[in-house]
Each structure stands twice: as C-alpha cells, then as structure tokens.
Short mmCIF file of C-alpha atoms (C1' of nucleotides) in Angstrom, two decimals:
data_model
loop_
_atom_site.label_atom_id
_atom_site.label_comp_id
_atom_site.label_asym_id
_atom_site.label_seq_id
_atom_site.Cartn_x
_atom_site.Cartn_y
_atom_site.Cartn_z
CA MET K 20 100.01 91.71 132.78
CA THR K 21 98.39 93.29 135.77
CA ALA K 22 101.45 95.08 137.00
CA ARG K 23 99.58 98.24 136.25
CA GLU K 24 96.80 97.65 138.72
CA ASP K 25 98.94 96.95 141.69
CA TRP K 26 101.90 99.04 140.81
CA GLN K 27 101.82 100.65 144.19
CA GLU K 28 102.27 97.28 145.75
CA LEU K 29 105.01 96.49 143.28
CA LEU K 30 106.82 99.61 144.40
CA ARG K 31 106.79 98.59 148.00
CA GLU K 32 107.81 95.05 147.28
CA LYS K 33 110.97 96.42 145.85
CA GLY K 34 111.48 98.65 148.83
CA TYR K 35 110.50 101.86 147.11
CA ARG K 36 108.14 104.43 148.50
CA LEU K 37 104.93 105.78 147.12
CA THR K 38 105.20 109.50 146.62
CA PRO K 39 102.97 112.08 144.97
CA GLN K 40 105.71 112.77 142.43
CA ARG K 41 105.72 109.17 141.34
CA GLU K 42 101.98 109.08 140.94
CA LEU K 43 101.99 112.32 139.02
CA VAL K 44 104.71 111.25 136.64
CA LEU K 45 103.09 107.92 135.91
CA SER K 46 99.71 109.45 135.27
CA ALA K 47 101.24 112.13 133.09
CA VAL K 48 102.91 109.50 130.93
CA ASP K 49 99.63 107.61 130.70
CA ARG K 50 97.80 110.72 129.69
CA LEU K 51 100.32 112.07 127.22
CA GLY K 52 100.86 108.97 125.17
CA HIS K 53 104.34 109.83 124.03
CA ALA K 54 106.35 112.37 125.92
CA THR K 55 109.87 113.50 126.52
CA PRO K 56 111.08 114.05 130.08
CA ASP K 57 110.59 117.73 129.54
CA GLU K 58 107.03 117.33 128.37
CA VAL K 59 106.32 115.08 131.32
CA LEU K 60 107.60 117.79 133.61
CA SER K 61 105.29 120.37 132.07
CA ALA K 62 102.31 118.10 132.42
CA VAL K 63 103.17 117.28 136.00
CA ARG K 64 103.59 120.92 136.87
CA GLU K 65 100.08 121.71 135.79
CA GLN K 66 99.05 119.77 138.83
CA SER K 67 101.87 120.49 141.16
CA SER K 68 104.22 123.29 140.34
CA ALA K 69 107.07 122.40 142.62
CA VAL K 70 108.22 119.20 141.00
CA ASN K 71 111.78 119.21 139.79
CA ILE K 72 113.17 117.97 136.50
CA SER K 73 115.68 115.73 138.20
CA THR K 74 112.88 114.01 140.00
CA VAL K 75 111.21 113.39 136.68
CA TYR K 76 114.35 111.78 135.31
CA ARG K 77 114.81 109.66 138.39
CA THR K 78 111.18 108.67 138.42
CA LEU K 79 111.07 107.72 134.75
CA ASP K 80 114.08 105.50 135.29
CA LEU K 81 112.41 103.90 138.23
CA LEU K 82 109.11 103.36 136.46
CA GLU K 83 110.92 101.86 133.55
CA GLU K 84 112.78 99.51 135.82
CA LEU K 85 109.45 98.43 137.20
CA GLY K 86 108.13 97.92 133.70
CA LEU K 87 105.42 100.55 134.00
CA VAL K 88 106.73 102.77 131.23
CA ARG K 89 109.04 102.32 128.31
CA HIS K 90 111.02 104.63 126.14
CA THR K 91 111.98 104.81 122.51
CA HIS K 92 113.66 107.40 120.35
CA LEU K 93 111.21 109.13 118.09
CA THR K 94 113.60 111.89 117.21
CA ASP K 95 117.35 112.07 117.13
CA ARG K 96 117.38 113.93 120.36
CA ALA K 97 115.28 113.21 123.39
CA PRO K 98 113.85 109.88 124.39
CA THR K 99 110.07 109.65 124.56
CA TYR K 100 108.31 107.67 127.23
CA HIS K 101 105.03 105.89 126.99
CA SER K 102 102.92 103.82 129.26
CA THR K 103 102.95 100.06 129.11
CA ALA K 104 99.27 100.11 130.02
CA THR K 105 98.34 101.01 126.47
CA PRO K 106 98.63 98.13 124.05
CA GLN K 107 102.11 97.56 122.69
CA HIS K 108 102.71 99.21 119.39
CA VAL K 109 105.48 99.97 117.00
CA HIS K 110 106.19 103.57 116.13
CA LEU K 111 106.38 104.58 112.51
CA VAL K 112 107.97 108.01 112.37
CA CYS K 113 107.83 110.19 109.30
CA ARG K 114 111.16 111.75 108.60
CA ASP K 115 109.55 114.74 106.92
CA CYS K 116 106.50 115.77 108.91
CA ARG K 117 107.50 114.02 112.12
CA ALA K 118 104.13 112.33 112.35
CA VAL K 119 104.01 109.24 114.53
CA ILE K 120 101.85 106.34 113.42
CA ASP K 121 101.19 103.47 115.78
CA ALA K 122 101.37 100.06 114.16
CA ASP K 123 100.10 96.76 115.45
CA PRO K 124 102.92 94.48 116.60
CA ALA K 125 101.13 91.63 114.86
CA GLU K 126 102.29 93.14 111.60
CA PHE K 127 105.79 92.25 112.70
CA ASP K 128 105.18 88.63 113.54
CA THR K 129 106.68 87.33 110.34
CA LEU K 130 109.75 89.43 110.91
CA VAL K 131 110.11 88.30 114.48
CA ALA K 132 109.97 84.68 113.41
CA ARG K 133 112.55 85.25 110.76
CA LEU K 134 115.04 87.04 112.98
CA ARG K 135 114.65 84.34 115.55
CA LYS K 136 115.34 81.62 113.05
CA GLN K 137 118.03 83.39 111.11
CA HIS K 138 120.00 84.98 113.90
CA GLY K 139 118.72 83.48 117.11
CA PHE K 140 117.81 87.06 117.89
CA GLU K 141 114.76 87.81 119.98
CA PRO K 142 113.62 91.24 118.90
CA ASP K 143 111.99 93.59 121.33
CA ILE K 144 109.23 94.87 119.11
CA GLY K 145 107.77 97.05 121.82
CA HIS K 146 110.86 99.22 121.68
CA LEU K 147 110.93 99.48 117.94
CA THR K 148 110.77 102.67 115.95
CA VAL K 149 110.77 102.59 112.19
CA PHE K 150 111.75 105.75 110.38
CA GLY K 151 110.54 106.49 106.93
CA ARG K 152 108.07 108.56 105.02
CA CYS K 153 104.36 108.65 105.62
CA ALA K 154 101.69 108.53 102.95
CA ASP K 155 101.32 112.30 102.88
CA CYS K 156 105.00 112.98 102.51
CA ARG K 157 105.82 110.32 99.97
CA PRO K 158 106.69 111.64 96.57
CA GLU K 159 103.48 111.03 94.64
CA SER K 160 104.06 107.71 92.98
CA MET X 29 124.64 104.21 93.19
CA THR X 30 128.18 105.22 92.42
CA ALA X 31 128.11 108.35 94.46
CA ARG X 32 130.96 106.87 96.39
CA GLU X 33 133.39 106.84 93.53
CA ASP X 34 132.97 110.39 92.52
CA TRP X 35 132.08 111.87 95.82
CA GLN X 36 134.65 114.53 95.35
CA GLU X 37 132.88 115.62 92.25
CA LEU X 38 129.58 115.44 94.06
CA LEU X 39 130.97 117.80 96.65
CA ARG X 40 131.90 120.38 94.10
CA GLU X 41 128.65 120.08 92.22
CA LYS X 42 126.93 121.21 95.34
CA GLY X 43 129.35 124.03 95.79
CA TYR X 44 131.28 122.49 98.63
CA ARG X 45 135.03 122.32 98.86
CA LEU X 46 137.29 119.36 99.14
CA THR X 47 139.34 119.59 102.30
CA PRO X 48 141.69 117.21 104.07
CA GLN X 49 139.33 117.15 107.04
CA ARG X 50 136.50 115.92 104.87
CA GLU X 51 138.59 113.20 103.34
CA LEU X 52 139.86 112.10 106.72
CA VAL X 53 136.43 111.95 108.29
CA LEU X 54 134.96 109.98 105.43
CA SER X 55 137.77 107.48 105.39
CA ALA X 56 137.61 107.11 109.17
CA VAL X 57 133.92 106.28 108.97
CA ASP X 58 134.61 103.78 106.21
CA ARG X 59 137.33 102.16 108.22
CA LEU X 60 135.56 102.08 111.56
CA GLY X 61 132.30 100.55 110.46
CA HIS X 62 130.19 102.03 113.21
CA ALA X 63 131.43 105.03 115.09
CA THR X 64 130.26 107.89 117.23
CA PRO X 65 131.44 111.41 116.44
CA ASP X 66 133.90 111.11 119.25
CA GLU X 67 135.34 107.87 117.93
CA VAL X 68 135.60 109.38 114.50
CA LEU X 69 137.58 112.24 115.97
CA SER X 70 140.01 109.87 117.64
CA ALA X 71 140.53 107.96 114.43
CA VAL X 72 141.02 111.14 112.45
CA ARG X 73 143.51 112.47 114.95
CA GLU X 74 145.73 109.47 114.51
CA GLN X 75 146.44 110.90 111.12
CA SER X 76 146.18 114.57 111.77
CA SER X 77 146.19 115.76 115.33
CA ALA X 78 144.83 119.24 114.81
CA VAL X 79 141.32 118.41 113.71
CA ASN X 80 138.60 119.79 115.88
CA ILE X 81 135.50 118.06 117.16
CA SER X 82 133.21 120.70 115.76
CA THR X 83 134.61 120.08 112.33
CA VAL X 84 133.80 116.41 112.77
CA TYR X 85 130.21 117.23 113.62
CA ARG X 86 129.88 119.63 110.73
CA THR X 87 131.50 117.19 108.35
CA LEU X 88 129.37 114.24 109.39
CA ASP X 89 126.29 116.35 108.79
CA LEU X 90 127.56 117.31 105.41
CA LEU X 91 128.50 113.77 104.40
CA GLU X 92 125.11 112.58 105.50
CA GLU X 93 123.43 115.25 103.45
CA LEU X 94 125.41 114.01 100.47
CA GLY X 95 124.35 110.47 101.24
CA LEU X 96 127.88 109.24 101.86
CA VAL X 97 127.30 108.26 105.46
CA ARG X 98 124.27 107.51 107.57
CA HIS X 99 123.60 107.40 111.24
CA THR X 100 121.52 105.30 113.55
CA HIS X 101 121.20 105.02 117.29
CA LEU X 102 122.83 101.91 118.60
CA THR X 103 122.78 103.08 122.17
CA ASP X 104 120.59 105.49 124.03
CA ARG X 105 123.26 108.10 123.89
CA ALA X 106 125.38 109.00 120.94
CA PRO X 107 124.53 108.45 117.31
CA THR X 108 126.77 106.11 115.37
CA TYR X 109 127.73 106.78 111.81
CA HIS X 110 128.51 104.27 109.13
CA SER X 111 129.48 104.40 105.52
CA THR X 112 126.94 103.92 102.77
CA ALA X 113 129.65 102.23 100.73
CA THR X 114 129.20 99.04 102.69
CA PRO X 115 126.05 97.17 101.79
CA GLN X 116 122.94 98.35 103.56
CA HIS X 117 122.13 96.43 106.63
CA VAL X 118 119.84 96.52 109.59
CA HIS X 119 121.35 96.64 113.03
CA LEU X 120 120.24 94.10 115.60
CA VAL X 121 121.44 95.33 118.96
CA CYS X 122 121.55 93.09 122.00
CA ARG X 123 120.22 94.85 125.01
CA ASP X 124 122.38 92.78 127.34
CA CYS X 125 125.80 92.36 125.80
CA ARG X 126 125.53 95.30 123.41
CA ALA X 127 126.58 93.15 120.49
CA VAL X 128 125.62 94.47 117.07
CA ILE X 129 124.54 91.99 114.43
CA ASP X 130 124.15 93.11 110.85
CA ALA X 131 121.09 91.70 109.14
CA ASP X 132 120.31 91.59 105.47
CA PRO X 133 117.62 94.09 104.47
CA ALA X 134 116.06 91.38 102.34
CA GLU X 135 114.85 89.80 105.54
CA PHE X 136 112.65 92.84 105.94
CA ASP X 137 111.04 92.80 102.52
CA THR X 138 107.83 91.25 103.74
CA LEU X 139 107.59 93.84 106.46
CA VAL X 140 108.24 96.68 104.07
CA ALA X 141 105.50 95.49 101.78
CA ARG X 142 103.10 95.21 104.63
CA LEU X 143 103.75 98.66 106.06
CA ARG X 144 103.40 100.14 102.63
CA LYS X 145 100.08 98.48 102.08
CA GLN X 146 98.71 98.91 105.56
CA HIS X 147 99.80 102.43 106.34
CA GLY X 148 101.07 103.89 103.10
CA PHE X 149 104.31 104.18 105.00
CA GLU X 150 107.61 103.83 103.18
CA PRO X 151 110.04 102.53 105.78
CA ASP X 152 113.67 103.49 105.66
CA ILE X 153 115.19 100.13 106.43
CA GLY X 154 118.72 101.39 106.13
CA HIS X 155 118.18 103.49 109.22
CA LEU X 156 116.61 100.73 111.23
CA THR X 157 117.90 99.41 114.50
CA VAL X 158 116.12 96.56 116.23
CA PHE X 159 116.77 96.09 119.90
CA GLY X 160 116.40 92.75 121.56
CA ARG X 161 118.38 89.87 122.89
CA CYS X 162 120.98 87.92 120.98
CA ALA X 163 121.30 84.15 120.94
CA ASP X 164 123.95 84.15 123.66
CA CYS X 165 121.98 86.32 126.02
CA ARG X 166 118.60 84.71 125.57
CA PRO X 167 117.41 82.74 128.52
CA GLU X 168 118.24 79.20 127.48
CA SER X 169 115.21 78.00 125.61
"C1'" DC L 6 141.01 137.25 95.34
"C1'" DT L 7 136.55 135.69 97.21
"C1'" DG L 8 134.13 133.24 100.09
"C1'" DC L 9 133.76 128.72 102.13
"C1'" DC L 10 136.00 126.07 106.12
"C1'" DT L 11 138.29 125.43 110.18
"C1'" DG L 12 139.85 125.94 114.94
"C1'" DC L 13 138.84 127.87 119.19
"C1'" DA L 14 136.10 129.14 122.81
"C1'" DA L 15 131.85 130.03 124.58
"C1'" DA L 16 127.02 128.89 124.68
"C1'" DA L 17 123.23 125.79 124.56
"C1'" DT L 18 121.07 121.29 125.53
"C1'" DC L 19 120.13 117.54 127.99
"C1'" DT L 20 121.10 114.52 131.94
"C1'" DT L 21 123.31 113.22 136.18
"C1'" DT L 22 125.04 113.88 140.86
"C1'" DG L 23 126.04 115.62 145.74
"C1'" DC L 24 124.00 117.18 149.60
"C1'" DA L 25 120.83 119.03 153.04
"C1'" DT L 26 116.01 118.85 153.96
"C1'" DA L 27 111.46 116.85 153.68
"C1'" DA L 28 108.46 113.01 153.59
"C1'" DT L 29 107.16 107.96 153.73
"C1'" DT L 30 106.81 103.85 156.24
"C1'" DA O 23 112.86 107.13 164.26
"C1'" DA O 24 115.05 105.25 160.27
"C1'" DT O 25 115.74 105.87 155.52
"C1'" DT O 26 114.36 106.88 151.18
"C1'" DA O 27 113.02 110.64 148.02
"C1'" DT O 28 113.08 115.39 146.66
"C1'" DG O 29 114.64 120.06 145.45
"C1'" DC O 30 118.33 122.81 144.27
"C1'" DA O 31 122.46 123.91 142.29
"C1'" DA O 32 126.44 122.57 140.26
"C1'" DA O 33 128.87 119.39 137.39
"C1'" DG O 34 128.97 116.42 133.20
"C1'" DA O 35 128.39 115.08 128.63
"C1'" DT O 36 127.28 116.10 124.07
"C1'" DT O 37 126.32 119.21 120.33
"C1'" DT O 38 125.93 123.83 118.34
"C1'" DT O 39 127.30 128.56 117.25
"C1'" DG O 40 129.92 133.06 116.55
"C1'" DC O 41 133.97 134.75 114.83
"C1'" DA O 42 138.54 135.73 112.97
"C1'" DG O 43 141.99 133.80 110.34
"C1'" DG O 44 143.24 130.14 106.78
"C1'" DC O 45 142.76 127.75 102.60
"C1'" DA O 46 140.43 125.89 98.31
"C1'" DG O 47 138.99 127.14 93.93
#
DNA sequence: CTGCCTGCAAAATCTTTGCATAATT
DNA sequence: AATTATGCAAAGATTTTGCAGGCAG
C-alpha cells in the first residue's frame, strides 16, 4: 500500500486541504509509535506551539478515515494512535507493568482462519490488542 | 470456581458489607449479559429507583476486584461489564453492524500456546475483544 | 456502636461543537 | 474569491471524589 507516499494527493482527491497541522500530526504519530491524542499534541507543540487540541482530534479522525493512522485501546482510558506506515502488528499489553509488546500478525493466521471458518467472521487483526501478563510479571512458574 | 455461589461470603471475608445495591448491581449484570455502567443503572433502577450512578461505578469496581464481573471494550466509548458466572467467551464485534458474537475460548488455544512460547506472554482471553466484520457485513465473497 | 457505604453535588477527564477568523486552493 | 480548516471557549459525556448522614455487622 503506497497510500503513505502520496497521502498529500489522497487528501486533495477527497477534497481536503493540506495544512501544516495535518503534516505535523501525521509525522508526530509516525515518530511516536503509539500515542494518545494528548501525547500527539505535546509532540506537535514542540514544533509549533499554537496548535490546538481540538485540531488534533479532528486531524486524527481525518487521518484515520484516510487510512493513514489507526487506533486501538492500550489502556482502559484513552485511545492510542499509530501509523499505518509501520508494519501491522498486534499489541500485547501487560496488565501489571503496562508494557506493550508488538507481535507479528502472522502468529494469528491460524486464529484468523478458524474464526473465518467457524463464524464467518473476518477479524481485523491490525486493530487487535491482547491483554495479559508479560514474562516479567508472570508469577514464576 | 464456585466464587459465584458464595459471593456473599467472599464479600465478608474481604471485609466488605453486603448491601442491597451490591446485590442489585450483580444481578443486573447477570441478567443483562453485556452492559455499560449506565445500562446497569437503568436496570437497577427498575427495582429500586434511588440508586446512584456513583454507587454503580464503585460497585462494578468492587465486583470486578472480587472476580464476579469483568469488563471489556465493545465500543470505543464505554466499557461493558458481564458476569463471570456465564462461561468465558471472547467477543467478536462487527465494526459495521455492531453485532457481538460470543466465541468459545477453546478456539484460541493454539494462539495462547503460541504467544506463551514466543513472547512468554500469558494472554487473558476472557478479556479479549476482536474487532472485524461479521458474515452479514462482509463484502460478498 | 463503629466504621463502611451511599447519595448528592461538585470536580476532573476526555472529547465534541459552534462560531468567527485565518489559511488553502 | 470561495470554502475549508483552525483556534478558542463553551458544552457534552463519562467517571471520580469529598463529605455528611445512613446502615450493616
């Protein structure tokens, strides 16, 4: 998917305009990896202090609609956004230490096939977050 | 786990008190299947109109701590609580029609084994929600 | 009785919206 | 010049907290 390269063109095709805010938000998400709207705002403000939080929200929505970013829920509160330029990955979140491990979607292939067959359900693995306990926090077995 | 049968005893063991509000909230969650705090409040109020929303929040937290209910995120906003008395199941949520399909955790055994081996991660399948597209909403294949 | 619980109201978060102004095309 | 996008402030929605009185144990 090359949407990333010509995203500016994609914007215009849909009748949207290219603004500094939109560039800043997208690059902040790229840079941060995983970030809440609030964290994106902070990052953006390091480069341009006058950007408003509501613009960040509106822009994240827009970028998501265009398929340039995605969001998942790594904590109970606050969605976290990440770029679709980085390879798709599943988030494994440790309930204790809050660590986030990125897993290869290929590890979920068997599951995907099964859910498809069993329920006719087409899972969106890119959006998936699995909660649990990481190696460090597991009760020593 | 028979925690469910003697949950009242469990409460006391931990030094908590048995109140009508707590009974009402627990039975509402049992009855509703999946419900947001707000929906739980409505259900509870059908039986006792004076219960307050903050009590519902506090009670759901407590019941979750005791392992009598659990919550997941079926939508972007609002957690939904469900009883642990019903058999564990994974939620498959359709992004289009919002339908919720309950899947058997056994379907995830292979995945669990793999995550354990690959990442030392112990997934909490009971908390899992998989987003995607249900049979009805999939582009006709 | 003692101290946990609850209801109430206010505060705290997080997100969305209306509107006038600024900026893109 | 025509419109979309932004900043600002206020409104919404959801959840949490402080407190005084009520109730379980």
